mmCIF file of C-alpha atoms and ligand atoms in Angstrom:
data_model
loop_
_atom_site.group_PDB
_atom_site.id
_atom_site.type_symbol
_atom_site.label_atom_id
_atom_site.label_comp_id
_atom_site.label_asym_id
_atom_site.label_seq_id
_atom_site.Cartn_x
_atom_site.Cartn_y
_atom_site.Cartn_z
ATOM 1 C CA UNK A 1 -86.962 1.547 -44.215
ATOM 2 C CA UNK A 2 -86.184 -0.732 -47.132
ATOM 3 C CA UNK A 3 -89.328 -2.137 -48.754
ATOM 4 C CA UNK A 4 -88.603 -5.796 -49.501
ATOM 5 C CA UNK A 5 -90.496 -8.108 -51.858
ATOM 6 C CA UNK A 6 -90.107 -11.882 -51.990
ATOM 7 C CA UNK A 7 -90.830 -13.633 -55.275
ATOM 8 C CA UNK A 8 -91.075 -17.401 -54.705
ATOM 9 C CA UNK A 9 -92.348 -18.346 -51.274
ATOM 10 C CA UNK A 10 -91.006 -21.854 -50.725
ATOM 11 C CA UNK A 11 -88.269 -23.306 -48.531
ATOM 12 C CA UNK A 12 -85.931 -20.335 -48.811
ATOM 13 C CA UNK A 13 -88.443 -17.560 -49.545
ATOM 14 C CA UNK A 14 -90.606 -18.119 -46.485
ATOM 15 C CA UNK A 15 -87.566 -18.168 -44.197
ATOM 16 C CA UNK A 16 -86.167 -14.986 -45.706
ATOM 17 C CA UNK A 17 -89.586 -13.329 -45.321
ATOM 18 C CA UNK A 18 -89.666 -14.136 -41.600
ATOM 19 C CA UNK A 19 -86.088 -12.907 -41.165
ATOM 20 C CA UNK A 20 -86.747 -9.666 -43.056
ATOM 21 C CA UNK A 21 -89.757 -8.962 -40.860
ATOM 22 C CA UNK A 22 -87.473 -9.039 -37.818
ATOM 23 C CA UNK A 23 -85.121 -6.365 -39.191
ATOM 24 C CA UNK A 24 -85.483 -2.866 -37.747
ATOM 25 C CA UNK A 25 -84.615 -1.263 -41.089
ATOM 26 C CA UNK A 26 -86.818 -3.358 -43.410
ATOM 27 C CA UNK A 27 -90.510 -3.771 -44.202
ATOM 28 C CA UNK A 28 -91.973 -6.908 -45.773
ATOM 29 C CA UNK A 29 -93.961 -5.471 -48.657
ATOM 30 C CA UNK A 30 -95.385 -8.774 -49.836
ATOM 31 C CA UNK A 31 -94.717 -12.222 -51.236
ATOM 32 C CA UNK A 32 -95.547 -13.657 -54.645
ATOM 33 C CA UNK A 33 -96.741 -17.228 -55.155
ATOM 34 C CA UNK A 34 -97.741 -19.302 -58.153
ATOM 35 C CA UNK A 35 -100.485 -21.324 -56.514
ATOM 36 C CA UNK A 36 -102.602 -21.541 -53.384
ATOM 37 C CA UNK A 37 -101.237 -24.154 -50.997
ATOM 38 C CA UNK A 38 -100.348 -24.427 -47.294
ATOM 39 C CA UNK A 39 -97.554 -21.905 -47.695
ATOM 40 C CA UNK A 40 -99.931 -19.386 -49.299
ATOM 41 C CA UNK A 41 -102.340 -19.831 -46.383
ATOM 42 C CA UNK A 42 -99.633 -19.340 -43.762
ATOM 43 C CA UNK A 43 -98.338 -16.269 -45.618
ATOM 44 C CA UNK A 44 -101.806 -14.739 -45.265
ATOM 45 C CA UNK A 45 -102.006 -15.831 -41.611
ATOM 46 C CA UNK A 46 -98.693 -14.090 -40.954
ATOM 47 C CA UNK A 47 -100.056 -10.916 -42.524
ATOM 48 C CA UNK A 48 -97.869 -10.897 -45.640
ATOM 49 C CA UNK A 49 -99.728 -9.377 -48.603
ATOM 50 C CA UNK A 50 -99.960 -12.137 -51.213
ATOM 51 C CA UNK A 51 -99.343 -11.394 -54.896
ATOM 52 C CA UNK A 52 -99.990 -13.660 -57.866
ATOM 53 C CA UNK A 53 -96.742 -14.669 -59.592
ATOM 54 C CA UNK A 54 -98.665 -15.848 -62.668
ATOM 55 C CA UNK A 55 -101.595 -13.626 -63.638
ATOM 56 C CA UNK A 56 -103.727 -16.351 -65.260
ATOM 57 C CA UNK A 57 -103.723 -18.288 -62.000
ATOM 58 C CA UNK A 58 -105.043 -15.404 -59.910
ATOM 59 C CA UNK A 59 -108.551 -16.872 -59.792
ATOM 60 C CA UNK A 60 -107.228 -20.108 -58.218
ATOM 61 C CA UNK A 61 -106.404 -18.062 -55.135
ATOM 62 C CA UNK A 62 -109.907 -16.574 -55.037
ATOM 63 C CA UNK A 63 -111.397 -20.070 -55.363
ATOM 64 C CA UNK A 64 -109.281 -21.140 -52.371
ATOM 65 C CA UNK A 65 -110.557 -18.130 -50.417
ATOM 66 C CA UNK A 66 -107.193 -16.345 -50.435
ATOM 67 C CA UNK A 67 -107.132 -12.620 -51.081
ATOM 68 C CA UNK A 68 -104.621 -11.460 -53.676
ATOM 69 C CA UNK A 69 -103.137 -7.964 -53.384
ATOM 70 C CA UNK A 70 -102.261 -7.779 -57.090
ATOM 71 C CA UNK A 71 -99.954 -9.171 -59.767
ATOM 72 C CA UNK A 72 -96.243 -9.675 -59.036
ATOM 73 C CA UNK A 73 -95.467 -6.706 -61.332
ATOM 74 C CA UNK A 74 -97.101 -4.337 -58.803
ATOM 75 C CA UNK A 75 -95.047 -5.831 -55.989
ATOM 76 C CA UNK A 76 -91.786 -5.503 -57.920
ATOM 77 C CA UNK A 77 -92.626 -1.934 -58.974
ATOM 78 C CA UNK A 78 -93.174 -0.819 -55.373
ATOM 79 C CA UNK A 79 -90.195 -2.622 -53.821
ATOM 80 C CA UNK A 80 -86.744 -1.201 -53.080
ATOM 81 C CA UNK A 81 -85.339 -4.692 -53.538
ATOM 82 C CA UNK A 82 -86.741 -8.059 -54.540
ATOM 83 C CA UNK A 83 -85.512 -11.397 -53.245
ATOM 84 C CA UNK A 84 -86.081 -14.013 -55.934
ATOM 85 C CA UNK A 85 -86.361 -17.405 -54.248
ATOM 86 C CA UNK A 86 -87.947 -19.286 -57.115
ATOM 87 C CA UNK A 87 -86.693 -22.739 -58.220
ATOM 88 C CA UNK A 88 -83.371 -22.982 -60.108
ATOM 89 C CA UNK A 89 -83.543 -21.345 -63.524
ATOM 90 C CA UNK A 90 -86.764 -19.398 -62.901
ATOM 91 C CA UNK A 91 -84.802 -16.499 -61.411
ATOM 92 C CA UNK A 92 -83.081 -16.075 -64.771
ATOM 93 C CA UNK A 93 -86.500 -15.825 -66.455
ATOM 94 C CA UNK A 94 -87.569 -13.188 -63.925
ATOM 95 C CA UNK A 95 -84.539 -10.938 -64.422
ATOM 96 C CA UNK A 96 -86.250 -8.974 -67.193
ATOM 97 C CA UNK A 97 -89.173 -8.151 -64.881
ATOM 98 C CA UNK A 98 -86.821 -6.710 -62.266
ATOM 99 C CA UNK A 99 -84.921 -4.733 -64.895
ATOM 100 C CA UNK A 100 -88.157 -3.303 -66.348
ATOM 101 C CA UNK A 101 -89.002 -1.841 -62.953
ATOM 102 C CA UNK A 102 -85.426 -0.874 -62.142
ATOM 103 C CA UNK A 103 -85.645 -2.888 -58.905
ATOM 104 C CA UNK A 104 -82.408 -4.407 -57.607
ATOM 105 C CA UNK A 105 -82.712 -8.170 -57.238
ATOM 106 C CA UNK A 106 -81.167 -10.977 -55.223
ATOM 107 C CA UNK A 107 -81.131 -14.461 -56.713
ATOM 108 C CA UNK A 108 -80.332 -17.801 -55.084
ATOM 109 C CA UNK A 109 -77.594 -20.371 -55.547
ATOM 110 C CA UNK A 110 -79.549 -22.449 -58.052
ATOM 111 C CA UNK A 111 -79.019 -19.734 -60.676
ATOM 112 C CA UNK A 112 -75.894 -19.580 -62.842
ATOM 113 C CA UNK A 113 -73.172 -17.276 -61.598
ATOM 114 C CA UNK A 114 -73.158 -15.548 -65.007
ATOM 115 C CA UNK A 115 -76.701 -14.275 -64.395
ATOM 116 C CA UNK A 116 -75.521 -11.641 -61.943
ATOM 117 C CA UNK A 117 -72.754 -9.097 -61.438
ATOM 118 C CA UNK A 118 -71.761 -10.552 -58.076
ATOM 119 C CA UNK A 119 -71.892 -13.828 -56.143
ATOM 120 C CA UNK A 120 -72.301 -13.018 -52.463
ATOM 121 C CA UNK A 121 -71.234 -14.245 -49.049
ATOM 122 C CA UNK A 122 -71.472 -11.654 -46.276
ATOM 123 C CA UNK A 123 -68.323 -12.754 -44.423
ATOM 124 C CA UNK A 124 -66.204 -12.967 -47.561
ATOM 125 C CA UNK A 125 -67.155 -10.269 -50.082
ATOM 126 C CA UNK A 126 -70.013 -8.023 -48.832
ATOM 127 C CA UNK A 127 -68.362 -4.951 -50.405
ATOM 128 C CA UNK A 128 -68.570 -6.384 -53.938
ATOM 129 C CA UNK A 129 -72.377 -6.255 -53.787
ATOM 130 C CA UNK A 130 -72.721 -2.675 -52.556
ATOM 131 C CA UNK A 131 -75.131 -0.867 -54.895
ATOM 132 C CA UNK A 132 -75.122 -3.779 -57.390
ATOM 133 C CA UNK A 133 -78.357 -4.396 -59.325
ATOM 134 C CA UNK A 134 -78.207 -8.192 -59.568
ATOM 135 C CA UNK A 135 -76.617 -10.306 -56.861
ATOM 136 C CA UNK A 136 -76.577 -14.073 -56.391
ATOM 137 C CA UNK A 137 -76.539 -15.336 -52.805
ATOM 138 C CA UNK A 138 -74.499 -18.501 -53.248
ATOM 139 C CA UNK A 139 -75.812 -21.979 -52.425
ATOM 140 C CA UNK A 140 -76.003 -23.545 -48.979
ATOM 141 C CA UNK A 141 -72.835 -25.572 -49.619
ATOM 142 C CA UNK A 142 -70.861 -22.654 -51.052
ATOM 143 C CA UNK A 143 -71.981 -20.454 -48.152
ATOM 144 C CA UNK A 144 -70.826 -23.134 -45.696
ATOM 145 C CA UNK A 145 -67.432 -23.517 -47.343
ATOM 146 C CA UNK A 146 -66.880 -19.754 -47.724
ATOM 147 C CA UNK A 147 -67.517 -19.056 -44.043
ATOM 148 C CA UNK A 148 -64.684 -21.409 -43.094
ATOM 149 C CA UNK A 149 -62.276 -20.482 -45.872
ATOM 150 C CA UNK A 150 -62.460 -16.669 -45.353
ATOM 151 C CA UNK A 151 -60.987 -16.608 -41.818
ATOM 152 C CA UNK A 152 -58.391 -19.275 -42.688
ATOM 153 C CA UNK A 153 -57.184 -17.230 -45.655
ATOM 154 C CA UNK A 154 -56.914 -14.108 -43.544
ATOM 155 C CA UNK A 155 -55.144 -15.773 -40.608
ATOM 156 C CA UNK A 156 -52.791 -18.270 -42.253
ATOM 157 C CA UNK A 157 -53.170 -18.203 -46.047
ATOM 158 C CA UNK A 158 -54.683 -21.172 -47.890
ATOM 159 C CA UNK A 159 -52.681 -23.203 -50.402
ATOM 160 C CA UNK A 160 -55.386 -25.715 -51.357
ATOM 161 C CA UNK A 161 -58.843 -26.843 -50.269
ATOM 162 C CA UNK A 162 -60.162 -30.386 -50.785
ATOM 163 C CA UNK A 163 -63.746 -31.019 -49.713
ATOM 164 C CA UNK A 164 -66.101 -33.992 -49.932
ATOM 165 C CA UNK A 165 -69.723 -32.928 -49.713
ATOM 166 C CA UNK A 166 -72.105 -35.603 -48.458
ATOM 167 C CA UNK A 167 -75.374 -34.084 -49.585
ATOM 168 C CA UNK A 168 -78.881 -34.717 -48.346
ATOM 169 C CA UNK A 169 -81.025 -36.322 -51.043
ATOM 170 C CA UNK A 170 -83.799 -33.733 -50.652
ATOM 171 C CA UNK A 171 -85.372 -31.345 -48.176
ATOM 172 C CA UNK A 172 -87.871 -32.870 -45.702
ATOM 173 C CA UNK A 173 -90.875 -31.823 -47.810
ATOM 174 C CA UNK A 174 -89.439 -33.045 -51.134
ATOM 175 C CA UNK A 175 -91.122 -36.450 -51.393
ATOM 176 C CA UNK A 176 -90.041 -36.804 -55.030
ATOM 177 C CA UNK A 177 -86.299 -36.688 -54.318
ATOM 178 C CA UNK A 178 -83.837 -39.399 -53.414
ATOM 179 C CA UNK A 179 -82.033 -41.745 -53.204
ATOM 180 C CA UNK A 180 -84.082 -43.633 -50.613
ATOM 181 C CA UNK A 181 -81.742 -46.621 -50.308
ATOM 182 C CA UNK A 182 -78.424 -45.858 -51.928
ATOM 183 C CA UNK A 183 -75.208 -43.878 -51.747
ATOM 184 C CA UNK A 184 -74.541 -42.031 -54.976
ATOM 185 C CA UNK A 185 -71.374 -40.395 -56.209
ATOM 186 C CA UNK A 186 -73.116 -37.181 -57.348
ATOM 187 C CA UNK A 187 -71.989 -35.655 -59.546
ATOM 188 C CA UNK A 188 -69.966 -38.710 -60.531
ATOM 189 C CA UNK A 189 -67.409 -36.534 -62.324
ATOM 190 C CA UNK A 190 -64.545 -35.070 -60.308
ATOM 191 C CA UNK A 191 -64.097 -32.308 -59.361
ATOM 192 C CA UNK A 192 -67.739 -31.447 -58.728
ATOM 193 C CA UNK A 193 -69.246 -28.082 -59.690
ATOM 194 C CA UNK A 194 -69.084 -26.902 -56.075
ATOM 195 C CA UNK A 195 -65.400 -25.926 -56.243
ATOM 196 C CA UNK A 196 -65.857 -23.499 -59.166
ATOM 197 C CA UNK A 197 -68.845 -22.070 -57.312
ATOM 198 C CA UNK A 198 -66.657 -21.303 -54.285
ATOM 199 C CA UNK A 199 -64.220 -19.651 -56.720
ATOM 200 C CA UNK A 200 -66.957 -17.118 -57.588
ATOM 201 C CA UNK A 201 -66.385 -15.868 -54.023
ATOM 202 C CA UNK A 202 -62.580 -16.348 -53.954
ATOM 203 C CA UNK A 203 -61.407 -16.139 -57.586
ATOM 204 C CA UNK A 204 -57.775 -17.022 -56.767
ATOM 205 C CA UNK A 205 -58.570 -20.028 -54.538
ATOM 206 C CA UNK A 206 -57.296 -23.514 -55.386
ATOM 207 C CA UNK A 207 -60.166 -25.871 -54.463
ATOM 208 C CA UNK A 208 -61.292 -29.346 -55.537
ATOM 209 C CA UNK A 209 -64.606 -30.783 -54.401
ATOM 210 C CA UNK A 210 -66.291 -34.190 -54.624
ATOM 211 C CA UNK A 211 -70.024 -34.703 -54.176
ATOM 212 C CA UNK A 212 -72.178 -37.559 -52.931
ATOM 213 C CA UNK A 213 -75.911 -37.933 -52.275
ATOM 214 C CA UNK A 214 -77.329 -40.011 -49.430
ATOM 215 C CA UNK A 215 -80.787 -40.933 -48.122
ATOM 216 C CA UNK A 216 -81.042 -38.079 -45.627
ATOM 217 C CA UNK A 217 -83.105 -34.894 -45.499
ATOM 218 C CA UNK A 218 -81.860 -33.004 -42.461
ATOM 219 C CA UNK A 219 -78.471 -31.552 -43.383
ATOM 220 C CA UNK A 220 -75.399 -31.779 -45.598
ATOM 221 C CA UNK A 221 -72.102 -32.954 -44.129
ATOM 222 C CA UNK A 222 -68.720 -31.654 -45.315
ATOM 223 C CA UNK A 223 -65.431 -33.454 -44.822
ATOM 224 C CA UNK A 224 -62.792 -30.778 -45.290
ATOM 225 C CA UNK A 225 -59.019 -30.779 -45.796
ATOM 226 C CA UNK A 226 -57.354 -27.376 -46.089
ATOM 227 C CA UNK A 227 -53.626 -27.104 -46.749
ATOM 228 C CA UNK A 228 -52.554 -23.893 -45.040
ATOM 229 C CA UNK A 229 -49.535 -21.788 -45.905
ATOM 230 C CA UNK A 230 -48.064 -22.325 -42.440
ATOM 231 C CA UNK A 231 -48.101 -24.956 -39.702
ATOM 232 C CA UNK A 232 -50.793 -24.202 -37.146
ATOM 233 C CA UNK A 233 -51.909 -25.849 -33.916
ATOM 234 C CA UNK A 234 -55.459 -27.191 -33.981
ATOM 235 C CA UNK A 235 -56.119 -25.239 -30.770
ATOM 236 C CA UNK A 236 -55.337 -21.970 -32.591
ATOM 237 C CA UNK A 237 -57.727 -22.835 -35.409
ATOM 238 C CA UNK A 238 -60.450 -23.619 -32.876
ATOM 239 C CA UNK A 239 -59.884 -20.196 -31.294
ATOM 240 C CA UNK A 240 -60.033 -18.542 -34.692
ATOM 241 C CA UNK A 241 -63.327 -20.272 -35.459
ATOM 242 C CA UNK A 242 -64.765 -19.454 -32.028
ATOM 243 C CA UNK A 243 -64.571 -15.757 -32.960
ATOM 244 C CA UNK A 244 -66.611 -16.273 -36.131
ATOM 245 C CA UNK A 245 -70.252 -15.426 -35.445
ATOM 246 C CA UNK A 246 -71.669 -17.798 -38.063
ATOM 247 C CA UNK A 247 -69.561 -20.806 -37.105
ATOM 248 C CA UNK A 248 -70.963 -22.912 -34.278
ATOM 249 C CA UNK A 249 -68.175 -25.019 -32.773
ATOM 250 C CA UNK A 250 -69.996 -28.048 -31.370
ATOM 251 C CA UNK A 251 -68.453 -28.721 -27.955
ATOM 252 C CA UNK A 252 -67.798 -32.343 -26.956
ATOM 253 C CA UNK A 253 -69.918 -31.938 -23.808
ATOM 254 C CA UNK A 254 -73.144 -31.572 -25.825
ATOM 255 C CA UNK A 255 -72.778 -35.148 -27.060
ATOM 256 C CA UNK A 256 -74.053 -34.265 -30.525
ATOM 257 C CA UNK A 257 -73.143 -37.101 -32.846
ATOM 258 C CA UNK A 258 -74.779 -36.111 -36.124
ATOM 259 C CA UNK A 259 -77.385 -34.060 -37.938
ATOM 260 C CA UNK A 260 -80.282 -35.756 -36.119
ATOM 261 C CA UNK A 261 -79.147 -34.560 -32.706
ATOM 262 C CA UNK A 262 -78.121 -31.202 -34.145
ATOM 263 C CA UNK A 263 -81.636 -30.610 -35.419
ATOM 264 C CA UNK A 264 -83.085 -31.834 -32.132
ATOM 265 C CA UNK A 265 -80.839 -29.357 -30.303
ATOM 266 C CA UNK A 266 -82.030 -26.528 -32.553
ATOM 267 C CA UNK A 267 -85.663 -27.435 -31.894
ATOM 268 C CA UNK A 268 -85.057 -27.660 -28.138
ATOM 269 C CA UNK A 269 -83.320 -24.271 -28.289
ATOM 270 C CA UNK A 270 -86.529 -22.839 -29.759
ATOM 271 C CA UNK A 271 -85.170 -22.156 -33.226
ATOM 272 C CA UNK A 272 -87.980 -21.394 -35.732
ATOM 273 C CA UNK A 273 -88.561 -24.490 -37.887
ATOM 274 C CA UNK A 274 -85.509 -26.022 -36.145
ATOM 275 C CA UNK A 275 -83.328 -23.829 -38.366
ATOM 276 C CA UNK A 276 -79.562 -23.706 -37.922
ATOM 277 C CA UNK A 277 -78.201 -20.582 -39.601
ATOM 278 C CA UNK A 278 -74.625 -21.314 -38.541
ATOM 279 C CA UNK A 279 -72.117 -23.858 -39.895
ATOM 280 C CA UNK A 280 -71.912 -26.648 -37.315
ATOM 281 C CA UNK A 281 -68.233 -27.579 -36.957
ATOM 282 C CA UNK A 282 -67.437 -30.511 -34.662
ATOM 283 C CA UNK A 283 -64.802 -29.008 -32.376
ATOM 284 C CA UNK A 284 -63.066 -32.333 -31.779
ATOM 285 C CA UNK A 285 -62.756 -32.883 -35.534
ATOM 286 C CA UNK A 286 -60.658 -29.719 -35.998
ATOM 287 C CA UNK A 287 -57.218 -31.323 -36.349
ATOM 288 C CA UNK A 288 -53.911 -30.456 -37.940
ATOM 289 C CA UNK A 289 -51.126 -32.601 -39.392
ATOM 290 C CA UNK A 290 -48.294 -30.306 -40.436
ATOM 291 C CA UNK A 291 -49.898 -27.675 -42.697
ATOM 292 C CA UNK A 292 -53.011 -29.801 -43.264
ATOM 293 C CA UNK A 293 -56.202 -28.919 -41.416
ATOM 294 C CA UNK A 294 -59.095 -31.383 -41.218
ATOM 295 C CA UNK A 295 -62.663 -30.983 -39.971
ATOM 296 C CA UNK A 296 -66.274 -32.125 -40.286
ATOM 297 C CA UNK A 297 -69.127 -29.637 -40.533
ATOM 298 C CA UNK A 298 -72.879 -29.954 -40.829
ATOM 299 C CA UNK A 299 -74.733 -27.463 -43.013
ATOM 300 C CA UNK A 300 -78.460 -26.884 -42.647
ATOM 301 C CA UNK A 301 -79.315 -26.446 -46.298
ATOM 302 C CA UNK A 302 -82.708 -24.846 -45.700
ATOM 303 C CA UNK A 303 -81.485 -21.975 -43.543
ATOM 304 C CA UNK A 304 -77.769 -21.090 -43.703
ATOM 305 C CA UNK A 305 -78.400 -18.737 -46.643
ATOM 306 C CA UNK A 306 -81.149 -16.835 -44.797
ATOM 307 C CA UNK A 307 -78.915 -14.374 -42.892
ATOM 308 C CA UNK A 308 -76.872 -13.991 -46.080
ATOM 309 C CA UNK A 309 -79.972 -12.821 -47.966
ATOM 310 C CA UNK A 310 -80.701 -10.279 -45.232
ATOM 311 C CA UNK A 311 -77.146 -8.930 -45.449
ATOM 312 C CA UNK A 312 -77.288 -8.884 -49.246
ATOM 313 C CA UNK A 313 -80.391 -6.662 -49.028
ATOM 314 C CA UNK A 314 -78.350 -4.124 -47.047
ATOM 315 C CA UNK A 315 -75.465 -4.402 -49.493
ATOM 316 C CA UNK A 316 -77.504 -3.718 -52.642
ATOM 317 C CA UNK A 317 -79.419 -0.883 -50.990
ATOM 318 C CA UNK A 318 -76.176 0.550 -49.561
ATOM 319 C CA UNK A 319 -77.893 0.861 -46.178
ATOM 320 C CA UNK A 320 -75.151 -0.573 -43.928
ATOM 321 C CA UNK A 321 -71.587 -1.814 -44.117
ATOM 322 C CA UNK A 322 -70.650 -5.466 -43.647
ATOM 323 C CA UNK A 323 -69.916 -5.335 -39.916
ATOM 324 C CA UNK A 324 -73.069 -3.331 -39.084
ATOM 325 C CA UNK A 325 -75.271 -5.528 -41.211
ATOM 326 C CA UNK A 326 -73.917 -8.836 -39.924
ATOM 327 C CA UNK A 327 -74.269 -7.628 -36.340
ATOM 328 C CA UNK A 328 -77.870 -6.499 -36.815
ATOM 329 C CA UNK A 329 -78.835 -9.692 -38.629
ATOM 330 C CA UNK A 330 -77.186 -11.883 -35.993
ATOM 331 C CA UNK A 331 -78.805 -9.999 -33.143
ATOM 332 C CA UNK A 332 -82.314 -9.937 -34.563
ATOM 333 C CA UNK A 333 -82.330 -13.593 -35.597
ATOM 334 C CA UNK A 334 -80.532 -14.803 -32.472
ATOM 335 C CA UNK A 335 -77.537 -16.265 -34.291
ATOM 336 C CA UNK A 336 -74.986 -17.923 -32.012
ATOM 337 C CA UNK A 337 -75.917 -21.274 -30.474
HETATM 338 P P1 NAD B 401 -88.860 -24.368 -53.348
HETATM 339 O O1 NAD B 401 -89.342 -25.211 -54.449
HETATM 340 O O2 NAD B 401 -89.000 -24.847 -51.953
HETATM 341 O O3 NAD B 401 -89.536 -22.928 -53.420
HETATM 342 C C1 NAD B 401 -89.669 -22.229 -54.608
HETATM 343 C C2 NAD B 401 -91.020 -21.519 -54.617
HETATM 344 O O4 NAD B 401 -91.115 -20.732 -55.792
HETATM 345 C C3 NAD B 401 -92.204 -22.481 -54.608
HETATM 346 O O5 NAD B 401 -93.151 -22.009 -53.685
HETATM 347 C C4 NAD B 401 -92.734 -22.395 -56.045
HETATM 348 O O6 NAD B 401 -94.115 -22.636 -56.113
HETATM 349 C C5 NAD B 401 -92.411 -20.960 -56.386
HETATM 350 N N1 NAD B 401 -92.356 -20.649 -57.817
HETATM 351 C C6 NAD B 401 -92.179 -21.479 -58.861
HETATM 352 N N2 NAD B 401 -92.189 -20.785 -60.019
HETATM 353 C C7 NAD B 401 -92.364 -19.480 -59.692
HETATM 354 C C8 NAD B 401 -92.479 -18.279 -60.438
HETATM 355 N N3 NAD B 401 -92.400 -18.265 -61.765
HETATM 356 N N4 NAD B 401 -92.663 -17.114 -59.759
HETATM 357 C C9 NAD B 401 -92.749 -17.098 -58.390
HETATM 358 N N5 NAD B 401 -92.669 -18.216 -57.654
HETATM 359 C C10 NAD B 401 -92.477 -19.386 -58.292
HETATM 360 O O7 NAD B 401 -87.329 -24.055 -53.689
HETATM 361 P P2 NAD B 401 -86.189 -23.626 -52.676
HETATM 362 O O8 NAD B 401 -85.601 -24.851 -52.075
HETATM 363 O O9 NAD B 401 -86.679 -22.536 -51.787
HETATM 364 O O10 NAD B 401 -85.098 -23.076 -53.687
HETATM 365 C C11 NAD B 401 -85.159 -21.758 -54.203
HETATM 366 C C12 NAD B 401 -83.781 -21.347 -54.654
HETATM 367 O O11 NAD B 401 -82.913 -21.399 -53.518
HETATM 368 C C13 NAD B 401 -83.124 -22.253 -55.704
HETATM 369 O O12 NAD B 401 -82.275 -21.461 -56.509
HETATM 370 C C14 NAD B 401 -82.286 -23.191 -54.874
HETATM 371 O O13 NAD B 401 -81.206 -23.751 -55.581
HETATM 372 C C15 NAD B 401 -81.808 -22.239 -53.780
HETATM 373 N N6 NAD B 401 -81.400 -22.893 -52.543
HETATM 374 C C16 NAD B 401 -82.122 -23.931 -52.018
HETATM 375 C C17 NAD B 401 -81.698 -24.537 -50.859
HETATM 376 C C18 NAD B 401 -82.413 -25.712 -50.272
HETATM 377 O O14 NAD B 401 -81.781 -26.553 -49.681
HETATM 378 N N7 NAD B 401 -83.712 -25.816 -50.368
HETATM 379 C C19 NAD B 401 -80.550 -24.068 -50.211
HETATM 380 C C20 NAD B 401 -79.875 -22.959 -50.719
HETATM 381 C C21 NAD B 401 -80.303 -22.388 -51.906
#
């Protein structure tokens, strides 16, 4: 059993903790938090030992009636692997702590690629992370793009990818984010930083990306154009995608017209927190004109990286190969809408 620690119990951390608990080969050793809030209380309610991420703030937890198991150093020392899910840039500050205790660490997409030996997407490059000490699970958008690009490269070859990312302004709980009444080119410079991030997964890929931000919280939306190396029928691409376990091809009959109905569908289907771990590709949008493929996909930013973190744990601990890990993760979480 791999003993897993989570440092940073927010949007991503709490979802990874729940997913880890469902794995037959992993134990949730504990979670570290900086302050007592609703997430700290629910962590305790779920039975996760709670550690103080900042020692001087330990007494705040006691004042709030929350029992602390110890400082984050103890948690890191005991763990076989730590998942750092702290805000962008904090993971880099924590690297020294993980190195001191010789504990392999996963970081999230908000960290710079240079921080780690490997940037990770289970479908695309699981093997690169086997036995690595520092691995970055790429961002929600890069994960979403990689899952589509990997099978296309293998089946047809990819000459060039052009993607426009219409990004949610903030997560549902982020009341300080925006815009609330605007459509922003963001970043305004072209290409956006997302393309180079995808190249950390596929170093030889030719990709240009453009970013926008809109007043939405539920999901990102990608408009994708991939120039393939051969002419392909759209029906063949749909078949290719149907075989990919983390691509959900939205059938026309469901009458799902956007991220609102997608989230409603996930909630109706009993998904925890309404999470959608899969890319949501509108089947009817998958079209080809000569060698050009077009599609729309929705990406649930809060959850698509969760199964990737679980697989990355198996990669760094060398406890399963890609196919075994992906299958176990999919089965335990219930991936496949
Ligand atoms: P979040 O703010 O929801 O959660 C971060 C948690 O870490 C909070 O609970 C915060 O209190 C805690 N924290 C802050 N400083 C800490 C410290 N020094 N030690 C321990 N904990 C600390 O952030 P998030 O959205 O979960 O993002 C975490 C990482 O995941 C970032 O790198 C982000 O870019 C990446 N990511 C986020 C999303 C998303 O849409 N939310 C998607 C993919 C990847």
